Coordinates of C-alpha atoms in Angstrom, one line a residue:
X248 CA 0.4 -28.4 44.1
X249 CA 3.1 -25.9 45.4
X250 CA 5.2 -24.2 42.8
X251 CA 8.8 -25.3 44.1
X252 CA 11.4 -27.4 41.8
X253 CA 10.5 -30.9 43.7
X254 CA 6.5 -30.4 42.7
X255 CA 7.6 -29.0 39.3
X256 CA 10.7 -31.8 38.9
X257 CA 7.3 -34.6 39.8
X258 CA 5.2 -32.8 36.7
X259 CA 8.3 -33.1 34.4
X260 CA 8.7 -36.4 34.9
X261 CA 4.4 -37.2 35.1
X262 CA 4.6 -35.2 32.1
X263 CA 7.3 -37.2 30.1
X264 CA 5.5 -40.7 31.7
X265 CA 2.2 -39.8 30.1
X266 CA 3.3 -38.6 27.0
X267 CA 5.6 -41.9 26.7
X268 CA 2.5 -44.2 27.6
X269 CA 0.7 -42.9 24.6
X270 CA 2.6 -45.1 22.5
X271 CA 3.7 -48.4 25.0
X272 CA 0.0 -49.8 24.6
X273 CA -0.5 -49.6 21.0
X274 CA 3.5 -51.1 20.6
X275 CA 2.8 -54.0 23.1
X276 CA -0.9 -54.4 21.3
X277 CA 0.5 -54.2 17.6
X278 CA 3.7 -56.4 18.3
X279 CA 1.3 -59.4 19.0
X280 CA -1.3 -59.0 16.0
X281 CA 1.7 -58.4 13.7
X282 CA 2.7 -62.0 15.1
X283 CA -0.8 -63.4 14.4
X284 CA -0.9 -62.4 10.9
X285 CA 2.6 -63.0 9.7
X286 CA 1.7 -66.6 11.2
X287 CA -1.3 -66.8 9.3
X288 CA 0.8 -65.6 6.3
X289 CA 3.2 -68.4 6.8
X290 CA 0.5 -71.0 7.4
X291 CA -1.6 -70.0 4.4
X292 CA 0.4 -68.5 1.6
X293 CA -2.2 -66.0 0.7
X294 CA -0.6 -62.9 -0.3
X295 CA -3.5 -60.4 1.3
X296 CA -1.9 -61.4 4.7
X297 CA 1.7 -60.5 4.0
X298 CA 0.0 -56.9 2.9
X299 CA -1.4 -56.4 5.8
X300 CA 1.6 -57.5 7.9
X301 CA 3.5 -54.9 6.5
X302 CA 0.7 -52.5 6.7
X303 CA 0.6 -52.7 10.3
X304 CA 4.1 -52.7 10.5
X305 CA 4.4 -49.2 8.9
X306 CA 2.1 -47.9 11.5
X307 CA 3.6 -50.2 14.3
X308 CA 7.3 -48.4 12.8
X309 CA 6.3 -44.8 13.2
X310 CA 4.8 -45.7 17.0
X311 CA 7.8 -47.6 17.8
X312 CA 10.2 -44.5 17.0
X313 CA 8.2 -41.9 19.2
X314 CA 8.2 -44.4 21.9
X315 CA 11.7 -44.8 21.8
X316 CA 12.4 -41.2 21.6
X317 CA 10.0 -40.6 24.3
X318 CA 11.3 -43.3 26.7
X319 CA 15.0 -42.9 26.5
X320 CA 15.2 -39.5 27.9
X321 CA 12.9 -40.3 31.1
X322 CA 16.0 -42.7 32.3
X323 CA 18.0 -39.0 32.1
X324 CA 15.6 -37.4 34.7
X325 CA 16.6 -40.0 37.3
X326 CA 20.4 -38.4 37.1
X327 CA 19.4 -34.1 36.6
X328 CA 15.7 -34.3 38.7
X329 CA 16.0 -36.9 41.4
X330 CA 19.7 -37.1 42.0
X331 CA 19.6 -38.2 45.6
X332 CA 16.7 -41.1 44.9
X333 CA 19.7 -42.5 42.3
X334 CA 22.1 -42.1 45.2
X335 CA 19.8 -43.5 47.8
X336 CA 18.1 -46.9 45.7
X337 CA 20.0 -46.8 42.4
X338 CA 21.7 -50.0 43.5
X339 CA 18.4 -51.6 43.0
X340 CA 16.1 -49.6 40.8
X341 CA 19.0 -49.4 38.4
X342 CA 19.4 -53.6 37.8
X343 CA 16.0 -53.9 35.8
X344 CA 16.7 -51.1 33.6
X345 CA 20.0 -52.3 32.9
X346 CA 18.6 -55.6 32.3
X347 CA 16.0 -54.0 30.0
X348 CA 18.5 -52.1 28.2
X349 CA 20.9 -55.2 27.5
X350 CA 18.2 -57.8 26.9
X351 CA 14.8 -56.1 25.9
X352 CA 15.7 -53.0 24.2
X353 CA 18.5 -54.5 22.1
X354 CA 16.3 -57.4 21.1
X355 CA 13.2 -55.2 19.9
X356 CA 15.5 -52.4 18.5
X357 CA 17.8 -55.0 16.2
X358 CA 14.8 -57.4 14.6
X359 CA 12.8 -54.3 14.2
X360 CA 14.8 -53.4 11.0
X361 CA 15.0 -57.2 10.0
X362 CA 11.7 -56.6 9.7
X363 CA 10.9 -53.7 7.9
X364 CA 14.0 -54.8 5.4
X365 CA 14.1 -58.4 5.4
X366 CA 10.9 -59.3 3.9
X367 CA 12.9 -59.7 0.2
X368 CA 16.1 -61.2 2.0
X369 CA 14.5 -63.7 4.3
X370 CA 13.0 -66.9 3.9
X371 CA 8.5 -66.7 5.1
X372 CA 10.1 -68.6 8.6
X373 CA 13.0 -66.6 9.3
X374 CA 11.0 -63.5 8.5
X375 CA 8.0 -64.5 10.8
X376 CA 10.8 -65.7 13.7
X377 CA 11.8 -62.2 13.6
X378 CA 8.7 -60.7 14.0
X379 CA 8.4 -63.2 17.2
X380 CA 11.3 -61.8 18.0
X381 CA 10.3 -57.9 17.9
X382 CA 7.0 -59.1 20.0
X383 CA 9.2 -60.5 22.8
X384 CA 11.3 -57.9 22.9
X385 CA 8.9 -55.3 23.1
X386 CA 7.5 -57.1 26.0
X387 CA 10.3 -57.9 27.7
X388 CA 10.9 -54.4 27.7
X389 CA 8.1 -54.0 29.8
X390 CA 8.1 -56.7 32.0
X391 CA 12.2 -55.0 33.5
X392 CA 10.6 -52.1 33.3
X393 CA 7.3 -52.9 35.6
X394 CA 9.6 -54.9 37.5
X395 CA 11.8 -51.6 38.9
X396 CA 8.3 -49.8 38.6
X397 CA 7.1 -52.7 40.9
X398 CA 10.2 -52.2 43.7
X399 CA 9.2 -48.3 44.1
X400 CA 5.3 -49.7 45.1
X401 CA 6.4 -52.7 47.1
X402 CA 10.1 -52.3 48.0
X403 CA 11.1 -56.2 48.5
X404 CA 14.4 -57.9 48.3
X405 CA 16.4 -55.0 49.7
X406 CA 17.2 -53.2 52.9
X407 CA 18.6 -49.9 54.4
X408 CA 22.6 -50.4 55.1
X409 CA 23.7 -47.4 58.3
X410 CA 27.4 -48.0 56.6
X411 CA 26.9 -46.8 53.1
X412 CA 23.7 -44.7 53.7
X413 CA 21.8 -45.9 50.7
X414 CA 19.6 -49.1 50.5
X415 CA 21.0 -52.2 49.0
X416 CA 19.8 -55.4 46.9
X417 CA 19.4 -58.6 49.1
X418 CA 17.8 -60.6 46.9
X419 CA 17.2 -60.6 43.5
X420 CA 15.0 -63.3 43.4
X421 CA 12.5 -61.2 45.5
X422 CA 12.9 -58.2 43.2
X423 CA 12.1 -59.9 40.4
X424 CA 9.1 -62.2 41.2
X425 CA 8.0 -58.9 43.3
X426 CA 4.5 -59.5 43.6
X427 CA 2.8 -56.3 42.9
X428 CA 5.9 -56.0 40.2
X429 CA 4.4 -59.5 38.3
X430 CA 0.7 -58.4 38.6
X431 CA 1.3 -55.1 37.0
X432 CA 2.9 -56.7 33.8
X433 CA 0.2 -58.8 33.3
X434 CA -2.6 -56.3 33.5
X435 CA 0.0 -53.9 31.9
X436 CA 0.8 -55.8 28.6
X437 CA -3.1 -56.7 28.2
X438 CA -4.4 -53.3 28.3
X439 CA -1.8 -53.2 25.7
X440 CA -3.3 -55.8 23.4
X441 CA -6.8 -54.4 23.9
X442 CA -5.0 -51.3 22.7
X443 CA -3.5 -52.3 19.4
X444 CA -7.0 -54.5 18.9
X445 CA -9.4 -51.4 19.0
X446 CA -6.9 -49.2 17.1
X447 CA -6.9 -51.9 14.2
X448 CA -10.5 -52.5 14.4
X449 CA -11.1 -48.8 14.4
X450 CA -9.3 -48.4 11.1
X451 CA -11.1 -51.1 9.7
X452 CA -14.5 -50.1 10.7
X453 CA -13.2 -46.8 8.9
X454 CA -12.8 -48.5 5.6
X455 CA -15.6 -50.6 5.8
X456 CA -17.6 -47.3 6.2
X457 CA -16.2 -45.7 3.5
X458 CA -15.9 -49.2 1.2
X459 CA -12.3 -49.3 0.9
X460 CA -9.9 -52.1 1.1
X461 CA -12.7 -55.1 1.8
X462 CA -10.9 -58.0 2.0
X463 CA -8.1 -56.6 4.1
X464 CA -10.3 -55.0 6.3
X465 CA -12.5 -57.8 6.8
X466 CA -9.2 -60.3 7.8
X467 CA -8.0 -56.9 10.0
X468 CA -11.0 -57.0 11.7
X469 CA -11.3 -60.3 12.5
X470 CA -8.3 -60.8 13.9
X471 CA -8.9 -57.2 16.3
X472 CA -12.1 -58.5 17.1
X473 CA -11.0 -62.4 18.5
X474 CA -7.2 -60.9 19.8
X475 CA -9.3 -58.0 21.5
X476 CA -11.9 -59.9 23.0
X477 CA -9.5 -62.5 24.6
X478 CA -7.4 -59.2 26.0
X479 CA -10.4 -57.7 27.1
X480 CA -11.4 -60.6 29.1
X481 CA -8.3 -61.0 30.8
X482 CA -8.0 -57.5 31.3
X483 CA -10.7 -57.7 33.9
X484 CA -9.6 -61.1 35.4
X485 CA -5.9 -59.6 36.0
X486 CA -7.1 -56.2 37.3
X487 CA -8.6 -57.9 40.1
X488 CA -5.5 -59.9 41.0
X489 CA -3.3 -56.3 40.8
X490 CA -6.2 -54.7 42.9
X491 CA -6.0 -57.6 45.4
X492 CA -2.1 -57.2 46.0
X493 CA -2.9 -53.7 46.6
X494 CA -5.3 -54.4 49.1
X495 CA -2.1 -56.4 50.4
X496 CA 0.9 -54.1 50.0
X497 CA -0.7 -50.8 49.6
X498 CA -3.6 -50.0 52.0
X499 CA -3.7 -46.4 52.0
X500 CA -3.4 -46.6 48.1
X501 CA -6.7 -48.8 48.6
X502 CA -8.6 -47.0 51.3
X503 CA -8.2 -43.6 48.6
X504 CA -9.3 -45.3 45.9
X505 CA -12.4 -46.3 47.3
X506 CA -12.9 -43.0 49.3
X507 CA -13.1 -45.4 52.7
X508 CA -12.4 -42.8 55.2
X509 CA -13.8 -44.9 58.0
X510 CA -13.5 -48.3 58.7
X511 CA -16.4 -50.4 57.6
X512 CA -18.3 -53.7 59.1
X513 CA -16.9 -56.4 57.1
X514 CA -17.2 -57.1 54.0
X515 CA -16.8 -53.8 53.2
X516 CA -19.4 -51.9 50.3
X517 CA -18.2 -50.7 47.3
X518 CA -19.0 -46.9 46.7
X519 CA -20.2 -46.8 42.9
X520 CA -20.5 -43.1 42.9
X521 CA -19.7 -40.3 45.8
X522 CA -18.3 -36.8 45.9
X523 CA -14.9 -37.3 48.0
X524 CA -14.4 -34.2 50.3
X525 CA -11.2 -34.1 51.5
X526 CA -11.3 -31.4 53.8
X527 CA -14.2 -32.7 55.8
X528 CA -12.8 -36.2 55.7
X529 CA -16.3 -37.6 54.0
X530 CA -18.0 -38.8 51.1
X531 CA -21.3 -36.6 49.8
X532 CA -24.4 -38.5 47.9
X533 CA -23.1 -42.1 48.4
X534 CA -24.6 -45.1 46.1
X535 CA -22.8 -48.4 47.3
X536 CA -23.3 -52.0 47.0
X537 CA -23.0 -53.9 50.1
X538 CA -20.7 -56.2 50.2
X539 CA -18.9 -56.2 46.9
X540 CA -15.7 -54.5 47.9
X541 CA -14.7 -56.8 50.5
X542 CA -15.6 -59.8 48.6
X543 CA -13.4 -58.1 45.7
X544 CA -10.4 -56.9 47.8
X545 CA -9.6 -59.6 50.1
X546 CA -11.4 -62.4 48.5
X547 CA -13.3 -63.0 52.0
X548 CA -16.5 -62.8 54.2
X549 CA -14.2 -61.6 57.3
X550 CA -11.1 -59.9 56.5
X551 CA -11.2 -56.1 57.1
X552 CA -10.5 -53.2 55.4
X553 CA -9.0 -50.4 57.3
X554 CA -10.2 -47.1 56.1
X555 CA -8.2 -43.8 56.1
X556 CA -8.8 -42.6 59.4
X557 CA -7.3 -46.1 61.0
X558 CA -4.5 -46.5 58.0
X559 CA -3.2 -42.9 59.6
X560 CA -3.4 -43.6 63.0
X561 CA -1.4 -46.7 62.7
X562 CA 0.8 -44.3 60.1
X563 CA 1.2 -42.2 62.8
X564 CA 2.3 -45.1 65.1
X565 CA 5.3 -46.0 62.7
X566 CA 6.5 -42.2 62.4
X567 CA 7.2 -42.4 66.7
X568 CA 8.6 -46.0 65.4
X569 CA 10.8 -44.5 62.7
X570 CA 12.3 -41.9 64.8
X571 CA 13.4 -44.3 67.2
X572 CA 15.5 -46.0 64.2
X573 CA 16.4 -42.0 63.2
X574 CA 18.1 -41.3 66.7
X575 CA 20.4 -44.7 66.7
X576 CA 20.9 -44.0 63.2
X577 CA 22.7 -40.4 64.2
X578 CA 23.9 -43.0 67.1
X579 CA 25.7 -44.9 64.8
X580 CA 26.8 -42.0 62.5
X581 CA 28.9 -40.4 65.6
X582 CA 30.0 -44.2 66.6
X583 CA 30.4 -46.8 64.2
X584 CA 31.3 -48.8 67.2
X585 CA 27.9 -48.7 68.9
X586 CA 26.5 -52.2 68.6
X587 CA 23.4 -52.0 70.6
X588 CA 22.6 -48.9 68.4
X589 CA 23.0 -51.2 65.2
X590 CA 20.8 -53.3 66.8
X591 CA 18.1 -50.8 67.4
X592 CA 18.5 -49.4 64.1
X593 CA 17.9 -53.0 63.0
X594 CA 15.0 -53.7 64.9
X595 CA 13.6 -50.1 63.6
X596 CA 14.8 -50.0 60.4
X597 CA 11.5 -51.2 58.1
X598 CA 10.4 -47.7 59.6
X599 CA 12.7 -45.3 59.0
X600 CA 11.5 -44.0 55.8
X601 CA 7.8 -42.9 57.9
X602 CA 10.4 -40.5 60.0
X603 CA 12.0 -38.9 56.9
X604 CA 8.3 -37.6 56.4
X605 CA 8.4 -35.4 59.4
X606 CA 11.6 -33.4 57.4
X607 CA 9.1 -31.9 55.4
X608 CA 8.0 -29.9 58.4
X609 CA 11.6 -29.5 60.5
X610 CA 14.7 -30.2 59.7
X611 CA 15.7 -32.7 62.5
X612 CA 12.7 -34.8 63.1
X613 CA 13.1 -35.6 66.3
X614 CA 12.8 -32.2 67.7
X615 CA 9.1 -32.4 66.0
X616 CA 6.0 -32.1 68.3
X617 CA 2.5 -34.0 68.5
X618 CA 1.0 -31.5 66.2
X619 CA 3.7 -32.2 63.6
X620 CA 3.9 -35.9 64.0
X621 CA -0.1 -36.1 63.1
X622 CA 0.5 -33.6 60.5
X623 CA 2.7 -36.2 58.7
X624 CA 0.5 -39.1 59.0
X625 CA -1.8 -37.5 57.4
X626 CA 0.4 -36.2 54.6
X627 CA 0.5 -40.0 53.6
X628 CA -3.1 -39.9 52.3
X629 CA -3.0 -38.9 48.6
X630 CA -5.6 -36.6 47.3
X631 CA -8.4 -39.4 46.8
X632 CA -10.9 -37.4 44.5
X633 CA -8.6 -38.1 41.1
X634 CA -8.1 -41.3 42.9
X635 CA -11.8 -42.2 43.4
X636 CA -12.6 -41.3 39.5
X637 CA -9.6 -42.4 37.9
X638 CA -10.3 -45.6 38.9
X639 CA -14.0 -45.8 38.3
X640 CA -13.8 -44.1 34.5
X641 CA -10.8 -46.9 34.0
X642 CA -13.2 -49.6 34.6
X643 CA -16.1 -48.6 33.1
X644 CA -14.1 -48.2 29.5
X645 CA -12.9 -52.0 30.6
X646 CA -16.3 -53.1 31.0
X647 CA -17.2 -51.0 27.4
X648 CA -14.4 -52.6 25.5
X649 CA -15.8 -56.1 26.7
X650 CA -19.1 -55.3 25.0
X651 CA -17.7 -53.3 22.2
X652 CA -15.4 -56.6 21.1
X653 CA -17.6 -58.6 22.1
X654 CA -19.9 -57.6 19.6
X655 CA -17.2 -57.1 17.0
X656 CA -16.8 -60.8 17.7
X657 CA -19.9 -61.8 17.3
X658 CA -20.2 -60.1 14.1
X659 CA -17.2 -61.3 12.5
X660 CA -18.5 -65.1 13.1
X661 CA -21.8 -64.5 11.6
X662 CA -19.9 -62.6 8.7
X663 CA -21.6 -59.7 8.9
X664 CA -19.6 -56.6 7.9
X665 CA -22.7 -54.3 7.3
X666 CA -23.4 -53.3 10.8
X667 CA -23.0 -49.4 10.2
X668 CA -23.7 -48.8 14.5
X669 CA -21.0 -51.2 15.2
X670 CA -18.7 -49.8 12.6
X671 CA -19.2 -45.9 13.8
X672 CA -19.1 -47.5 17.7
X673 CA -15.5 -48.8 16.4
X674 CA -14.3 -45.6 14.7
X675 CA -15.3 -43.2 17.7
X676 CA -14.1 -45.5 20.1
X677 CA -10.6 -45.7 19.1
X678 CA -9.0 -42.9 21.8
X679 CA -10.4 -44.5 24.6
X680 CA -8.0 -47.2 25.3
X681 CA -5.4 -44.7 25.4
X682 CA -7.5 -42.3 28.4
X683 CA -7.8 -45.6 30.3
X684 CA -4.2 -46.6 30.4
X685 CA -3.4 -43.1 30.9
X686 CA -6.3 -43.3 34.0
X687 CA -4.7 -46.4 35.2
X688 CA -1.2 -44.8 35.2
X689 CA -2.4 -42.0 37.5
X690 CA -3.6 -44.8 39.9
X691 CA -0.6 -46.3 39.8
X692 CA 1.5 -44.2 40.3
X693 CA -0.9 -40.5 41.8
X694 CA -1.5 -43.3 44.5
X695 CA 1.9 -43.4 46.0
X696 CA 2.3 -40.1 46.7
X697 CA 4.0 -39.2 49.4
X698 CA 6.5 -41.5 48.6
X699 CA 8.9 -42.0 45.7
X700 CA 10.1 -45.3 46.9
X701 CA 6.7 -46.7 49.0
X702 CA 7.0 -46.3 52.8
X703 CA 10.8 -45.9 52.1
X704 CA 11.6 -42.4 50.6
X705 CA 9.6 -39.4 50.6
X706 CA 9.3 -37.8 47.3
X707 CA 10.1 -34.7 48.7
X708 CA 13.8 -35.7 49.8
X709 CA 14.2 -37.3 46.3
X710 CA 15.2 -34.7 43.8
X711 CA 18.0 -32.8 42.9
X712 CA 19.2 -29.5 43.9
X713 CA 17.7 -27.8 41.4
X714 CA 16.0 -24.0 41.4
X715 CA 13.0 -23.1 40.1
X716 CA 13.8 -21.3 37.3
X717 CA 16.0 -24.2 36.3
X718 CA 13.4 -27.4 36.2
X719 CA 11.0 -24.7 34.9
X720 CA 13.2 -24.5 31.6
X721 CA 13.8 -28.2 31.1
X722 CA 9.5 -28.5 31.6
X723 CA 9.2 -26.2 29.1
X724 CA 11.7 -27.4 26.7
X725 CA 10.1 -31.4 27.2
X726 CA 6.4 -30.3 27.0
X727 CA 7.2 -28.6 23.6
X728 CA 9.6 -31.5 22.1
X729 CA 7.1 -34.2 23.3
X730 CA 4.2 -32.1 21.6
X731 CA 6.2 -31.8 18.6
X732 CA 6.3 -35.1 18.6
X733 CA 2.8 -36.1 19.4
X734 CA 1.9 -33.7 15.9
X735 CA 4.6 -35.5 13.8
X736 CA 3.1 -38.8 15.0
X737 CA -0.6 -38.6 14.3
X738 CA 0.4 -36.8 11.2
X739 CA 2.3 -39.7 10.2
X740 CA -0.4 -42.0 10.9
X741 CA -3.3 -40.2 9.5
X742 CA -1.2 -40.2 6.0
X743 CA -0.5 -43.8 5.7
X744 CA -3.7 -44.8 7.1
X745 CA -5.4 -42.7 4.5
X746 CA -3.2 -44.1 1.8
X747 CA -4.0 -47.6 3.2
X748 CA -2.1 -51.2 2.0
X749 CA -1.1 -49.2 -1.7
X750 CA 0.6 -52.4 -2.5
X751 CA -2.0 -54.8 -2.2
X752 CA -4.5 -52.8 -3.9
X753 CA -2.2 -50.9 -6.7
X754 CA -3.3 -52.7 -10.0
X755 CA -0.6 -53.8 -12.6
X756 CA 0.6 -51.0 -14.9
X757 CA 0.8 -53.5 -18.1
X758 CA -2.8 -56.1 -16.7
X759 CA -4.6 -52.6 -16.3
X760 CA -3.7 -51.5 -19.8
X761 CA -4.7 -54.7 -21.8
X762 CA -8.6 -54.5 -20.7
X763 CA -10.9 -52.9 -18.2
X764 CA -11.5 -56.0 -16.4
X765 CA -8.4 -56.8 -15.6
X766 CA -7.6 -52.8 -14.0
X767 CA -11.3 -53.9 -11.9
X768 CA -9.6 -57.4 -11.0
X769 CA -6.4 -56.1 -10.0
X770 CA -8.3 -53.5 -7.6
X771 CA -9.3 -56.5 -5.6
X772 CA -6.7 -58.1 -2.9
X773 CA -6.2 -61.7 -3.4
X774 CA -8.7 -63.9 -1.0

């Protein structure tokens, strides 16, 4: 990466994302099991389950806070690091988060502290209706939020108007059943769950271990182990439905993923292990299994794959198809008269964006020659090595939390608490959902680079007018807040999950003193 302010503005803002996706996952994840055992509470009566409600909650609280403090300033970049992107599709991108804002964020924010302070004001059912309540919210949140996400992969339900020079909503409808928009939530919000189900059965394992807290980390266990497994599962099943509308809407996102430089015989094979070189344009020490990738990808016997070498040749066709829309676009500038150049510009105009790549290189694109042109097709292939590995680590952690719940499941039916391997499997295991969301992330979003807006605006004409020494300051300043942060978080959380449920275990001052027993009683949560 070159060390100008548009490559340092894209770390910022990678930066703040990846630092802010530490805590979406285990919010989405808690939110739910919170729901599950407040119900339970409710349906019951039993005491141990309102104790580890507001367990959870605490650590669900603290999480909730740093994501809010981390998210909330990343809407701020679009306005100081990528001014002209705000200009040029804030129209559009803007609506979900405003929507999110309104709806989502004002939902989750309010019945969050109806639920830390309501549980002595609130009848069990109003109380467990708010905590519904906070687990909509949070993923409604996410859904508005995956939704404008969605538009910058798959830009749908807008186009490019010469008169205002930005690009304009057309349908809202399209925007928000996007596709590639709804397959992301889903996969999204279940990494999610698997993420709150690991980090409460991880905890649990660790008091098991150590013989703390049975009986509510038994019940937390459980419940991690059956919400997980279900997550986990679906996990899988909706990953191959967002990986099939990227074979769809995103081919060259595809081709690097799978390090498919060349056009395969269909059904293409799926490359389990290579060494990408992107400089020879090859893959070194190959291990692939015929077949599966094509199968996988389109779902068929027949339908091909291009691979990177084809995806920029046809790239390079819609650059010399793009500049055609560029020249009756300055046409149309000089003469807003000029109808048959509104009509070229509107026969042209779905490649217009593939021209503004060629600005990189000169500053009027249509004074650039052959060599340029190619040079700029293949500038629309992202570096596939992260790519490649990113994508392959991601899904061999999905296929490790299937067997790890799997066996948490299996465990939990048959009773049996005792299994020390599972129990130190747990315990170790309980960063990893966070490296595979981050992994997944970098797929996401690593993949559509060149573009901020996908085949639409180049991320290079998207920022502000900033200098160097300027988005160098603000990176500094983030990276140490966020960091701060991060410490006061897992500070926060190592304390009160050291302290564990203190309620439900703290023994009666005046039942401890009138016997032994009843101090040894008192010890033990209610069943």
């Amino acid at each position: 990466m070159d060390l100008d302010p548009t490559s340092l503005a894209r770390l910022q803002f990678g930066l703040t994302a990846l630092y802010h996706f530490l805590f979406v996952p285990l919010t989405l994840g808690l939110s739910f099991i919170l729901v599950i055992m407040e119900t339970s509470y409710v349906m019951t009566g039993r005491e141990i389950w309102r104790d580890m409600t507001k367990f959870w909650g605490k650590l669900f609280g603290i999480n909730f806070a740093m994501g809010v403090a981390t998210g909330i300033t990343m809407e701020f970049q679009f306005g100081t690091n990528w001014a002209y992107y705000s200009h040029y599709v804030g129209d559009i991108f803007g609506a979900p988060l405003a929507i999110e804002g309104l709806m989502a964020f004002s939902l989750e924010s309010t019945f969050v502290g109806l639920f830390f302070f309501g549980w002595d004001r609130m009848s069990k059912l109003g109380h467990l209706v708010v905590t519904w309540l906070v687990a909509i919210g949070s993923n409604l949140s996410a859904l508005w939020i995956l939704i404008a996400n969605g538009w910058m992969q798959n830009p749908v339900g807008a186009a490019f108007n010469p008169d205002t020079m930005r690009m304009e909503l057309t349908s809202f409808y399209d925007l928000m059943f996007n596709p590639v928009a709804q397959s992301k939530f889903v996969h999204t919000v279940s990494a999610g769950y698997v993420c709150g189900s690991i980090f409460v059965l991880a905890i649990s394992s660790w008091y098991l271990l150590r013989k703390r807290h049975i009986a509510f980390a038994r019940r937390s266990f459980i419940v991690a182990a059956s919400f997980g497994l279900a997550s986990a599962l679906s996990v899988v099943v909706l990953g191959d439905e967002s990986g099939y509308t990227v074979s769809e809407n995103q081919r060259m996102k595809l081709a690097a993923i799978e390090a498919m430089w060349q056009t395969e015989p269909t059904p293409a094979a799926f490359t389990v292990f290579a060494i990408p070189d992107q400089e020879s344009r090859q893959n070194h020490y190959e291990i692939q299994v015929p077949w599966a990738l094509g199968l996988i990808a389109t779902r068929s016997l027949d339908q091909k794959l291009l691979g990177i070498a084809d995806l920029v040749r046809d790239n390079e066709r819609r650059i010399r198809d793009g500049l055609v829309a560029y020249n009756a676009l300055d046409a149309l500038r000089a003469d807003r008269t000029n109808q048959a150049a509104r009509s070229e510009l509107a026969a042209h105009a779905k490649d217009l964006g593939y021209a503004l790549l060629l600005k990189r290189y000169v500053s009027d694109p249509r004074k650039a020659d052959e060599a340029t042109i190619a040079k700029a097709a293949w500038s629309t292939v992202p570096h596939v090595a992260p790519l490649f590995w990113s994508f392959r680590v991601m899904v061999a952690l999905g296929f490790y939390f299937i067997a790890l719940l799997g066996a948490a499941f299996w465990s939990a039916s048959g009773r049996n608490f005792e299994r020390r391997w599972l129990l130190r499997a747990a315990v170790w295991s309980w960063p990893l959902p966070w490296v595979a969301a981050e992994l997944g992330w970098i797929v996401a979003e690593y993949g559509r680079q060149p573009w901020a807006i996908d085949g639409v605006l180049p991320t290079g004409l998207a920022s502000s007018s900033l200098s160097l020494p300027q988005v160098l300051f603000t990176l500094t300043g983030f990276v140490l807040f966020y960091s701060t942060l991060l410490v006061i978080d897992v500070m926060l959380m190592r304390k009160y999950i050291g302290m564990g449920p203190v309620k439900a275990l703290a023994p009666p001052p005046a039942a401890a003193a009138e016997h032994p027993a009843a101090a040894v009683s008192a010890a033990t949560p209610a069943e």
